[in-house]
Coordinates of C-alpha atoms in Angstrom, one line a residue:
M1 CA -44.8 18.3 -0.7
I2 CA -46.2 19.5 2.6
K3 CA -48.7 16.7 2.7
L4 CA -46.0 14.2 1.9
L5 CA -43.8 15.5 4.7
K6 CA -46.6 15.6 7.2
Q7 CA -47.4 12.0 6.5
F8 CA -43.8 10.7 6.4
N9 CA -41.8 13.0 8.7
W10 CA -40.5 9.7 10.2
L11 CA -39.0 9.0 6.8
L12 CA -36.2 11.5 7.4
S13 CA -35.2 9.6 10.6
L14 CA -35.2 6.3 8.7
L15 CA -33.1 7.7 5.9
F16 CA -30.7 9.2 8.4
G17 CA -30.4 5.9 10.2
V18 CA -29.8 4.1 6.8
A19 CA -27.1 6.6 5.9
V20 CA -25.3 6.1 9.2
F21 CA -25.6 2.3 8.9
L22 CA -24.1 2.3 5.4
F23 CA -21.3 4.6 6.4
F24 CA -20.1 2.5 9.3
A25 CA -20.9 -0.9 7.8
F26 CA -19.3 -0.4 4.4
Y27 CA -17.0 2.7 4.4
Y28 CA -15.7 2.9 8.0
Q29 CA -16.1 -0.6 9.3
Y30 CA -12.4 -1.2 10.2
H31 CA -12.6 1.6 12.9
L32 CA -15.3 -0.6 14.5
H33 CA -13.2 -3.7 14.4
Y34 CA -10.3 -1.7 15.8
Q35 CA -12.4 -0.5 18.8
E36 CA -13.8 -3.9 19.5
Q37 CA -10.4 -5.5 20.0
L38 CA -9.3 -2.9 22.5
Q39 CA -11.7 -3.8 25.2
L40 CA -12.8 -6.9 27.1
F41 CA -16.4 -7.0 28.2
L42 CA -17.1 -9.7 30.7
F43 CA -20.5 -11.1 31.8
T44 CA -19.5 -11.3 35.4
P45 CA -20.8 -9.5 38.6
Y46 CA -17.3 -8.2 39.3
Y47 CA -17.1 -6.5 35.9
W48 CA -20.5 -4.9 36.5
S49 CA -19.6 -3.7 40.0
D50 CA -16.2 -2.4 38.9
L51 CA -17.7 -0.1 36.2
M52 CA -20.6 0.9 38.4
S53 CA -18.3 2.0 41.2
R54 CA -17.4 5.2 39.5
P55 CA -19.3 8.1 37.9
G56 CA -20.6 7.4 34.4
G57 CA -20.6 3.7 35.2
L58 CA -23.8 2.7 33.5
A59 CA -22.9 4.6 30.3
D60 CA -19.5 2.9 30.4
Y61 CA -21.0 -0.5 31.0
L62 CA -23.6 -0.1 28.2
G63 CA -20.9 1.4 25.9
T64 CA -18.6 -1.6 26.3
F65 CA -21.5 -4.0 26.1
F66 CA -22.5 -2.6 22.7
T67 CA -19.0 -2.2 21.5
Q68 CA -18.4 -5.9 21.7
F69 CA -20.9 -6.3 18.9
Y70 CA -18.4 -4.4 16.7
Y71 CA -16.9 -7.9 16.2
Y72 CA -19.3 -7.8 13.2
S73 CA -19.2 -4.5 11.5
W74 CA -22.8 -4.6 10.4
S75 CA -24.0 -5.1 14.0
G76 CA -21.9 -2.2 15.2
A77 CA -23.1 0.0 12.4
L78 CA -26.7 -1.0 13.3
I79 CA -26.2 -0.1 17.0
I80 CA -24.7 3.3 16.2
S81 CA -27.4 4.2 13.7
I82 CA -30.2 3.2 16.2
L83 CA -28.6 5.3 19.0
L84 CA -28.1 8.3 16.7
V85 CA -31.8 8.1 15.6
L86 CA -32.9 7.9 19.2
L87 CA -30.9 11.1 19.9
Q88 CA -32.6 12.8 17.0
L89 CA -36.1 11.7 18.1
G90 CA -35.4 13.0 21.6
I91 CA -34.4 16.4 20.2
K92 CA -37.5 16.4 18.0
K93 CA -39.7 15.7 21.0
L94 CA -38.2 18.6 22.9
C95 CA -38.7 20.9 19.9
N96 CA -42.3 19.7 19.6
V97 CA -43.0 20.5 23.2
W98 CA -41.1 23.8 23.6
A99 CA -41.8 25.2 20.1
D100 CA -44.0 23.7 17.5
R101 CA -44.4 20.6 15.3
S102 CA -43.5 22.6 12.3
L103 CA -41.7 20.8 9.4
I104 CA -39.3 23.8 9.3
I105 CA -37.8 22.6 12.6
L106 CA -37.6 18.9 11.7
P107 CA -34.3 18.9 9.7
F108 CA -32.4 20.8 12.4
T109 CA -33.3 18.1 15.0
F110 CA -30.6 16.0 13.3
V111 CA -27.8 18.4 14.1
P112 CA -26.7 16.9 17.5
S113 CA -26.7 13.4 16.0
I114 CA -24.6 14.6 13.1
I115 CA -22.1 16.2 15.5
I116 CA -21.6 13.0 17.5
W117 CA -21.5 11.0 14.2
G118 CA -18.5 13.1 13.2
I119 CA -17.0 12.8 16.7
L120 CA -17.3 9.0 16.6
C121 CA -15.1 9.0 13.4
D122 CA -12.2 9.5 15.9
E123 CA -11.3 6.0 17.1
N124 CA -10.5 7.3 20.6
Y125 CA -14.0 8.6 21.3
L126 CA -16.0 5.8 22.8
L127 CA -19.6 4.8 22.4
S128 CA -20.2 5.6 26.1
A129 CA -20.0 9.3 25.1
L130 CA -23.2 8.9 23.0
I131 CA -25.0 6.7 25.6
A132 CA -24.1 9.2 28.3
V133 CA -26.0 11.9 26.5
L134 CA -29.0 9.7 25.9
L135 CA -29.5 9.0 29.6
P136 CA -30.1 12.6 30.8
L137 CA -32.0 13.4 27.6
G138 CA -34.3 10.4 28.3
A139 CA -34.7 11.5 31.9
A140 CA -35.6 15.0 30.8
L141 CA -38.3 13.6 28.5
L142 CA -39.7 11.6 31.4
H143 CA -39.8 14.8 33.4
L144 CA -42.3 16.1 30.8
K145 CA -44.7 13.3 31.8
I146 CA -45.1 14.4 35.4
K147 CA -48.1 16.6 36.0
S148 CA -47.5 17.8 39.6
P149 CA -45.0 20.6 40.0
V150 CA -44.0 19.3 43.5
F151 CA -43.4 15.8 42.1
R152 CA -41.4 17.2 39.3
I153 CA -39.1 19.1 41.7
I154 CA -38.7 16.0 43.8
Y155 CA -37.9 14.0 40.7
I156 CA -35.2 16.5 39.7
F157 CA -33.7 16.4 43.2
L158 CA -33.5 12.6 43.1
A159 CA -32.5 12.2 39.4
L160 CA -29.6 14.7 39.2
P161 CA -27.2 12.9 41.6
L162 CA -28.3 9.5 40.2
L163 CA -27.6 10.6 36.7
Y164 CA -24.2 11.8 37.6
W165 CA -23.3 8.3 38.7
L166 CA -25.0 6.7 35.7
S167 CA -23.9 9.0 32.9
G168 CA -21.0 11.0 34.2
G169 CA -20.0 14.6 33.6
V170 CA -22.8 15.3 31.1
F171 CA -25.5 14.9 33.7
W172 CA -25.9 18.7 34.0
I173 CA -27.8 18.7 30.7
F174 CA -30.8 17.1 32.6
G175 CA -30.9 20.0 35.0
L176 CA -30.9 22.7 32.3
L177 CA -33.5 20.8 30.2
C178 CA -35.8 20.6 33.2
I179 CA -35.5 24.3 34.0
L180 CA -36.2 25.2 30.4
S181 CA -39.2 22.8 30.3
E182 CA -40.6 24.4 33.4
W183 CA -40.1 27.9 31.8
L184 CA -41.2 27.2 28.3
Y185 CA -43.8 24.4 28.6
F186 CA -45.3 23.9 32.1
K187 CA -45.3 27.5 33.3
Q188 CA -46.8 26.4 36.7
L189 CA -44.1 27.1 39.3
T190 CA -44.5 29.9 41.9
K191 CA -41.6 32.2 42.7
F192 CA -40.9 30.1 45.8
Q193 CA -40.9 26.9 43.8
W194 CA -38.6 28.5 41.3
G195 CA -36.2 29.4 44.1
I196 CA -36.2 25.8 45.4
L197 CA -35.7 24.5 41.9
F198 CA -32.7 26.7 41.2
V199 CA -31.1 25.8 44.6
I200 CA -31.6 22.1 43.9
V201 CA -30.3 22.2 40.3
I202 CA -27.2 24.3 41.2
G203 CA -26.5 22.3 44.3
C204 CA -27.0 18.9 42.6
I205 CA -24.7 19.9 39.7
L206 CA -21.9 21.4 41.8
L207 CA -21.8 18.9 44.7
P208 CA -21.6 15.4 43.1
P209 CA -18.1 15.8 41.5
Y210 CA -16.7 17.1 44.8
V211 CA -18.3 14.3 46.8
A212 CA -17.1 11.7 44.3
S213 CA -13.5 13.1 44.6
I214 CA -13.5 12.1 48.3
F215 CA -14.2 8.5 47.6
I216 CA -12.5 7.7 44.2
Q217 CA -9.0 8.6 43.1
Y218 CA -9.6 10.7 40.0
P219 CA -8.6 14.3 39.5
L220 CA -11.6 16.7 40.0
R221 CA -11.2 17.9 36.5
R222 CA -11.8 14.4 35.1
L223 CA -14.8 14.0 37.4
W224 CA -16.3 17.2 35.9
W225 CA -15.7 16.2 32.3
G226 CA -16.5 12.5 32.6
I227 CA -14.2 9.5 32.9
S228 CA -15.1 7.1 30.1
Y229 CA -16.0 9.3 27.1
H230 CA -12.4 9.2 25.6
R231 CA -9.8 6.5 25.5
Y232 CA -7.2 8.7 27.0
P233 CA -8.3 9.7 30.5
V234 CA -6.0 12.7 30.6
V235 CA -7.6 14.2 27.4
S236 CA -10.4 16.8 27.9
P237 CA -12.9 15.9 25.2
Y238 CA -13.6 19.5 24.0
P239 CA -15.5 18.4 20.8
L240 CA -18.2 17.0 23.1
L241 CA -19.0 20.5 24.2
A242 CA -20.4 21.1 20.7
L243 CA -22.7 18.1 21.1
W244 CA -23.8 19.0 24.6
S245 CA -24.5 22.6 23.7
S246 CA -26.5 21.7 20.6
I247 CA -28.8 19.6 22.7
I248 CA -29.8 22.8 24.6
I249 CA -29.5 25.4 21.8
I250 CA -31.5 23.7 19.0
P251 CA -34.8 23.3 20.9
L252 CA -34.2 26.6 22.7
L253 CA -33.6 28.5 19.5
F254 CA -36.9 27.3 17.9
A255 CA -38.8 28.0 21.2
F256 CA -37.7 31.6 20.9
I257 CA -38.9 32.0 17.3
K258 CA -41.9 29.7 17.4
G259 CA -44.2 32.7 16.8
K260 CA -42.4 33.6 13.6
I261 CA -42.4 30.0 12.5
S262 CA -46.1 29.7 12.9
R263 CA -46.7 32.7 10.6
V264 CA -44.5 31.3 7.8
K265 CA -46.4 30.5 4.6
N266 CA -43.8 29.0 2.4
V267 CA -43.2 25.9 4.5
T268 CA -42.3 23.7 1.6
F269 CA -39.4 25.9 0.5
L270 CA -38.1 26.4 4.0
S271 CA -38.3 22.8 5.1
T272 CA -36.7 21.6 1.8
S273 CA -34.0 24.2 2.2
G274 CA -33.4 23.0 5.8
I275 CA -33.0 19.4 4.6
I276 CA -30.5 20.5 2.0
M277 CA -28.5 22.6 4.6
V278 CA -28.4 19.9 7.2
S279 CA -27.5 17.3 4.6
L280 CA -24.6 19.4 3.4
F281 CA -23.6 19.9 7.1
A282 CA -23.5 16.2 7.6
F283 CA -21.5 15.6 4.4
F284 CA -18.8 18.1 5.2
M285 CA -18.7 17.1 8.9
V286 CA -18.1 13.5 8.2
K287 CA -15.8 14.2 5.2
N288 CA -13.5 16.4 7.3
L289 CA -13.5 14.3 10.5
A290 CA -13.2 10.8 9.0
D291 CA -9.5 9.7 8.9
W292 CA -9.2 7.5 5.8
Q293 CA -5.5 6.9 6.2
K294 CA -6.2 5.3 9.6
E295 CA -9.1 3.4 8.2
E296 CA -6.7 1.9 5.6
I297 CA -4.1 0.9 8.3
M298 CA -6.9 -0.6 10.4
A299 CA -8.1 -2.6 7.3
Y300 CA -4.6 -4.1 7.0
D301 CA -4.6 -4.8 10.7
Y302 CA -8.0 -6.5 10.5
Y303 CA -7.0 -8.7 7.6
I304 CA -3.6 -9.7 9.2
R305 CA -5.6 -10.6 12.3
T306 CA -8.0 -12.7 10.3
Q307 CA -5.2 -14.1 8.1
D308 CA -6.9 -13.1 4.9
W309 CA -3.6 -12.8 2.9
Q310 CA -5.2 -12.5 -0.5
K311 CA -7.3 -9.5 0.6
I312 CA -4.2 -7.7 1.8
I313 CA -2.5 -8.3 -1.5
R314 CA -5.6 -7.1 -3.4
M315 CA -5.6 -3.9 -1.3
A316 CA -2.0 -3.3 -2.1
N317 CA -2.6 -3.8 -5.8
H318 CA -5.4 -1.3 -5.6
K319 CA -3.3 1.3 -3.7
D320 CA 0.3 1.0 -2.9
P321 CA 0.8 0.9 0.9
N322 CA 2.8 3.9 2.1
T323 CA 2.9 3.6 5.8
P324 CA 5.4 1.4 7.8
L325 CA 2.6 -0.7 9.4
S326 CA 0.7 -1.3 6.2
V327 CA 4.0 -2.3 4.5
T328 CA 4.6 -4.7 7.4
C329 CA 1.2 -6.3 6.8
L330 CA 1.8 -6.6 3.1
N331 CA 5.2 -8.2 3.5
L332 CA 3.7 -10.8 5.9
A333 CA 0.9 -11.5 3.4
L334 CA 3.4 -11.9 0.6
S335 CA 5.4 -14.4 2.6
K336 CA 2.4 -16.4 3.7
D337 CA 1.2 -16.4 0.0
G338 CA 4.6 -17.7 -1.1
S339 CA 5.2 -14.7 -3.4
M340 CA 7.6 -12.6 -1.3
G341 CA 10.7 -13.3 -3.4
N342 CA 8.9 -12.6 -6.6
S343 CA 6.8 -9.6 -5.6
M344 CA 8.2 -7.8 -2.7
F345 CA 9.8 -4.9 -4.6
R346 CA 6.8 -4.4 -6.9
Y347 CA 5.4 -2.4 -3.9
Y348 CA 6.7 0.5 -1.9
Q349 CA 9.3 -0.6 0.6
N350 CA 10.5 1.6 3.5
G351 CA 13.5 -0.4 4.5
P352 CA 13.8 -3.0 7.3
E353 CA 11.1 -1.1 9.3
G354 CA 8.5 -2.4 6.9
L355 CA 9.7 -5.9 7.6
L356 CA 10.1 -6.0 11.4
P357 CA 9.1 -2.7 12.9
T358 CA 11.0 -1.4 15.9
F359 CA 9.0 -1.9 19.1
Q360 CA 7.0 1.1 20.2
R361 CA 5.4 1.6 23.6
D362 CA 1.8 2.0 22.4
F363 CA -1.3 -0.2 22.1
T364 CA -1.5 -0.4 18.3
S365 CA 1.7 -1.1 16.6
P366 CA 2.8 -4.0 18.9
L367 CA -0.3 -5.9 18.0
M368 CA 0.4 -5.7 14.3
S369 CA 4.2 -6.3 14.7
G370 CA 3.4 -9.2 17.0
E371 CA 1.5 -10.9 14.2
V372 CA 4.7 -11.1 12.2
Y373 CA 6.7 -12.6 15.1
Y374 CA 3.9 -15.1 15.7
H375 CA 3.9 -16.5 12.2
L376 CA 7.7 -16.5 12.1
G377 CA 7.9 -18.6 15.2
F378 CA 9.1 -16.0 17.7
L379 CA 6.3 -16.9 20.0
N380 CA 7.6 -15.4 23.2
T381 CA 8.4 -12.1 21.4
S382 CA 4.8 -12.1 20.0
M383 CA 3.4 -12.7 23.4
R384 CA 5.5 -9.9 24.9
Y385 CA 4.3 -7.5 22.2
A386 CA 0.6 -8.6 22.9
F387 CA 1.1 -8.1 26.7
E388 CA 2.8 -4.7 26.3
A389 CA 0.0 -3.5 23.9
M390 CA -2.7 -4.6 26.4
E391 CA -0.9 -2.9 29.3
A392 CA -0.4 0.3 27.3
L393 CA -4.1 0.8 26.9
P394 CA -4.7 4.2 28.5
D395 CA -8.2 3.3 29.7
Y396 CA -7.0 0.0 31.3
K397 CA -9.8 -2.0 29.6
K398 CA -7.6 -4.8 28.5
S399 CA -7.8 -6.3 25.0
S400 CA -9.7 -9.3 23.9
R401 CA -7.3 -9.8 21.0
A402 CA -4.2 -9.6 23.1
M403 CA -5.5 -11.8 25.8
L404 CA -6.4 -14.5 23.3
R405 CA -3.0 -14.4 21.8
I406 CA -1.3 -14.6 25.2
A407 CA -3.4 -17.6 26.1
E408 CA -2.7 -19.3 22.8
I409 CA 1.1 -18.9 23.0
N410 CA 1.2 -20.1 26.6
L411 CA -0.8 -23.2 25.4
L412 CA 1.8 -23.8 22.6
N413 CA 4.7 -23.3 25.1
G414 CA 3.2 -25.9 27.4
E415 CA 2.5 -23.3 30.1
Y416 CA -1.0 -24.7 30.7
K417 CA -1.7 -23.1 34.1
V418 CA -1.0 -19.6 32.7
A419 CA -3.0 -20.4 29.6
E420 CA -5.9 -21.6 31.7
K421 CA -6.0 -18.4 33.7
Y422 CA -6.5 -16.3 30.6
L423 CA -8.9 -18.7 28.9
K424 CA -11.2 -18.8 32.0
I425 CA -11.4 -15.0 31.7
L426 CA -12.3 -15.3 28.0
Q427 CA -15.0 -17.8 28.8
H428 CA -17.0 -14.9 30.1
T429 CA -17.0 -13.0 26.8
L430 CA -19.6 -13.3 24.0
F431 CA -17.5 -13.8 20.9
Y432 CA -14.3 -15.4 22.3
S433 CA -15.9 -17.9 24.7
K434 CA -16.1 -20.6 22.0
Q435 CA -12.4 -20.3 21.1
A436 CA -11.6 -20.3 24.8
E437 CA -13.6 -23.5 25.3
Q438 CA -11.8 -25.2 22.4
M439 CA -8.4 -24.2 23.8
L440 CA -9.3 -25.3 27.3
E441 CA -10.0 -28.8 25.8
C442 CA -6.4 -28.8 24.5
L443 CA -4.7 -28.2 27.8
G444 CA -2.3 -31.0 28.4
N445 CA -3.5 -32.8 25.2
E446 CA -0.6 -32.7 22.7
Q447 CA -2.6 -34.7 20.2
K448 CA -5.3 -32.1 20.0
I449 CA -2.8 -29.3 19.8
N450 CA -0.9 -31.0 17.0
A451 CA -4.2 -31.6 15.2
N452 CA -4.3 -27.9 14.5
P453 CA -2.0 -27.5 11.4
Q454 CA -0.9 -23.9 12.3
W455 CA -0.2 -24.8 16.0
S456 CA 1.7 -27.9 15.0
L457 CA 3.9 -25.9 12.6
L458 CA 4.6 -23.2 15.2
K459 CA 5.5 -25.7 17.8
K460 CA 8.2 -27.0 15.5
Y461 CA 9.5 -23.5 14.6
R462 CA 9.5 -21.9 18.0
M463 CA 12.7 -21.3 19.9
K464 CA 12.9 -23.8 22.7
D465 CA 16.0 -22.5 24.5
D466 CA 16.3 -19.1 26.2
F467 CA 18.0 -16.4 24.3
L468 CA 18.1 -12.6 24.5
F469 CA 16.1 -11.0 21.7
S470 CA 17.9 -8.0 20.3
E471 CA 16.0 -5.3 18.5
N472 CA 19.2 -4.0 17.0
E473 CA 20.3 -7.3 15.6
K474 CA 17.2 -8.6 13.8
D475 CA 19.2 -10.3 11.1
Q476 CA 21.0 -12.4 13.7
M477 CA 17.7 -13.2 15.4
L478 CA 16.3 -14.4 12.1
G479 CA 19.4 -16.4 11.6
L480 CA 19.1 -18.1 15.0
L481 CA 15.4 -18.9 14.3
F482 CA 16.3 -20.5 10.9
V483 CA 19.2 -22.5 12.4
N484 CA 16.7 -23.7 15.1
N485 CA 14.6 -25.3 12.4
Q486 CA 15.9 -25.2 8.8
S487 CA 12.5 -26.1 7.3
N488 CA 11.2 -22.7 8.4
K489 CA 10.9 -21.1 5.0
M490 CA 9.4 -17.9 6.3
A491 CA 12.3 -17.3 8.6
F492 CA 14.7 -17.8 5.6
E493 CA 12.7 -15.4 3.4
Y494 CA 12.6 -12.8 6.1
L495 CA 16.4 -13.2 6.7
I496 CA 17.0 -12.7 2.9
A497 CA 14.5 -9.9 2.7
Y498 CA 16.3 -8.1 5.6
T499 CA 19.6 -8.2 3.8
L500 CA 18.0 -6.9 0.6
L501 CA 16.2 -4.1 2.4
T502 CA 19.4 -3.1 4.2
K503 CA 21.3 -3.4 0.9
D504 CA 23.7 -5.9 2.6
L505 CA 24.5 -7.9 -0.5
D506 CA 27.5 -9.6 1.0
H507 CA 25.4 -11.3 3.6
F508 CA 22.6 -11.9 1.1
V509 CA 25.0 -14.0 -1.0
Q510 CA 26.3 -15.7 2.1
Y511 CA 22.8 -16.7 3.3
F512 CA 21.3 -17.5 -0.1
P513 CA 22.5 -21.1 -0.3
L514 CA 20.8 -21.9 3.0
G515 CA 17.5 -22.1 1.1
K516 CA 18.5 -24.8 -1.3
N517 CA 16.4 -27.5 0.5
L518 CA 13.2 -25.3 0.9
G519 CA 11.5 -26.5 -2.2
Y520 CA 12.1 -23.6 -4.6
K521 CA 11.5 -24.7 -8.2
E522 CA 13.4 -21.7 -9.5
I523 CA 15.3 -18.7 -8.0
P524 CA 12.7 -16.0 -7.1
A525 CA 12.8 -13.0 -9.4
H526 CA 14.1 -10.5 -6.8
Y527 CA 16.8 -12.9 -5.7
Q528 CA 17.9 -13.2 -9.3
E529 CA 18.1 -9.4 -9.6
A530 CA 20.2 -9.2 -6.4
L531 CA 22.5 -12.0 -7.4
L532 CA 23.1 -10.6 -10.8
F533 CA 23.8 -7.1 -9.4
Y534 CA 26.3 -8.5 -6.9
W535 CA 28.0 -10.7 -9.5
I536 CA 28.5 -7.9 -12.0
N537 CA 29.6 -5.4 -9.3
T538 CA 32.2 -7.6 -7.9
G539 CA 34.2 -7.7 -11.1
H540 CA 32.7 -10.9 -12.7
D541 CA 31.4 -11.5 -16.2
V542 CA 27.8 -12.4 -17.0
S543 CA 28.9 -15.5 -18.8
S544 CA 30.4 -17.0 -15.6
L545 CA 27.3 -16.6 -13.4
P546 CA 27.2 -19.6 -11.0
W547 CA 23.4 -19.3 -10.6
S548 CA 20.6 -19.9 -13.0
I549 CA 19.5 -16.4 -13.9
D550 CA 16.7 -15.9 -16.4
P551 CA 18.0 -14.2 -19.7
A552 CA 15.1 -11.8 -19.5
V553 CA 16.5 -10.6 -16.1
V554 CA 19.9 -10.1 -17.5
Q555 CA 18.6 -8.1 -20.5
N556 CA 16.5 -6.0 -18.1
Y557 CA 19.5 -5.2 -16.0
I558 CA 21.5 -4.2 -19.1
N559 CA 18.7 -1.8 -20.0
F560 CA 18.7 -0.4 -16.5
A561 CA 22.5 0.0 -16.4
K562 CA 22.4 1.8 -19.8
A563 CA 19.6 4.2 -18.7
L564 CA 21.4 4.9 -15.4
A565 CA 24.7 5.5 -17.2
S566 CA 23.1 7.9 -19.6
G567 CA 22.0 10.1 -16.7
A568 CA 18.3 9.0 -16.4
N569 CA 16.7 10.3 -13.2
V570 CA 14.3 8.5 -10.9
N571 CA 11.2 9.5 -12.8
A572 CA 12.6 8.3 -16.1
L573 CA 13.5 5.0 -14.7
S574 CA 10.3 4.4 -12.7
G575 CA 8.3 3.5 -15.7
G576 CA 10.2 0.3 -16.6
F577 CA 12.2 -0.5 -13.5
S578 CA 10.3 0.7 -10.4
Q579 CA 9.3 -2.9 -9.7
T580 CA 12.9 -4.3 -9.6
Y581 CA 15.4 -4.6 -6.8
W582 CA 17.9 -2.5 -8.7
Y583 CA 15.5 0.5 -8.5
Y584 CA 15.2 0.1 -4.8
L585 CA 19.0 -0.1 -4.5
Q586 CA 19.5 3.1 -6.3
F587 CA 16.5 5.2 -5.3
A588 CA 14.7 3.8 -2.2
G589 CA 15.4 2.6 1.3
G590 CA 17.9 5.3 2.2
D591 CA 21.2 6.1 0.5
P592 CA 21.9 4.5 -2.9
L593 CA 24.4 1.6 -2.8
N594 CA 27.8 2.9 -3.6
Y595 CA 29.2 0.8 -6.4
S596 CA 31.4 0.9 -9.5
Q597 CA 31.1 -1.4 -12.5
N598 CA 32.5 -2.1 -15.9
P599 CA 29.9 -1.7 -18.7
I600 CA 28.3 -5.0 -19.6
Y601 CA 26.6 -3.9 -22.8

């Protein structure tokens, strides 16, 4: 075992990198897509100079540069795995220099990488937090290559302020690592040189944030912590303290006990035990810090963005969506798939909020809600949501997804100058430049615009006259949209779905005939259930139904009414009727509908 580990100690790094890659590429990939859409990396001198004009600029620049590759989850996973392995190799190098090359130490060099792995499971921690750590660590390893004590002191004096501007608040790690390297490894400095070194390190750690506060308008507290490690600038990223501390503590700990390690005889047992311990630490760290509910919502968001409706429906079939935003995505997918009227109540419904969510001033929900308004034909509302989401980003990095949508809607509205402004910005991106070029070719060219089937349809559906969109009267807004173009089947289905979800059967029956020319071969199942319920509960007989209701639907309702009259509770009825509209009427979507009826059985 010892011989095997000595020959292949690099194998642990490889296996770790593979584990990280598999996790982010196949189990946590939607967090990567989520992060990619909430930034806008531009290949322009201005973008470079803007980021480099504040502390941590290089880490921020490299972080946003690499984050754009999250466009493909596999490339994002590969980048993260490589960076985490580089961090581990850097810690291993320090341990080898300060302590020993013992195999007992090797497993514990993964601890800092595991900590940041867990931290990156939070979508608000940015890749720049990892890159910012690698910069001072790399500079500290370079310090080990300098033979002359005088040159090393000069190097530290020059590197500390520079690292503050390149990596941000984590730069102090470099100073501590250099002091420890001088003490534990070089052991060459005189007392006078030690005095100079301490003055330089303390001064160069304390002064840069104060000097920076004179020239840039950031609170001193933010300049100490670092500006670009977390999406929310006002948040102090305390979990990063665990990462920063581990980079110092792990090598230092083994430097203190290197004498005991060198005398250990049972290296095989201890190194194997270390591997098991660190593996368990990694498992529980990631298990507890990964947010699988958010991952599910981000998956719905990704597929609604890419318009993969079947994938959304398959996800819902695998696990019933139970959050407002996931239900919103599912309902849109059902409508685009043409199965909304037949399948909507086979899934969990949380009322009208799952159809058209109320606007919230954040940078996530408006993007998802805006997709619904976009496909309905409320183009200006969708554009407003995209703009509000982009402006709500707390780190002010703009959003590639939102900017593309704003440009697209201005193109469809004929606002070519506005569309051109956004498209010329997107030309400087890596993954959106091709779409921007294609849209630029469509400016002023109605023939090219109409050649796109989706654009052509949306131009027909969109509201062409000014009107005041009311969040509190969404049924009226849907009605106006449908009246604007009565071939808009999706607007009709959303109008009908809104009345069903609000249990407003009077308006449902009033609006239902509006869909007679929309190509339905038969009345959708949930419409039949609602029509039958309304007819019976307004004092009419089944035999006089004015609509073509399937006999199986009638019989199923008779069975439901019998069970309900006999006192069956929600659990007893869920087995046979949970996928019917009647079950929703009685047990879901708020208070049950108050009705009285004569027995029909």
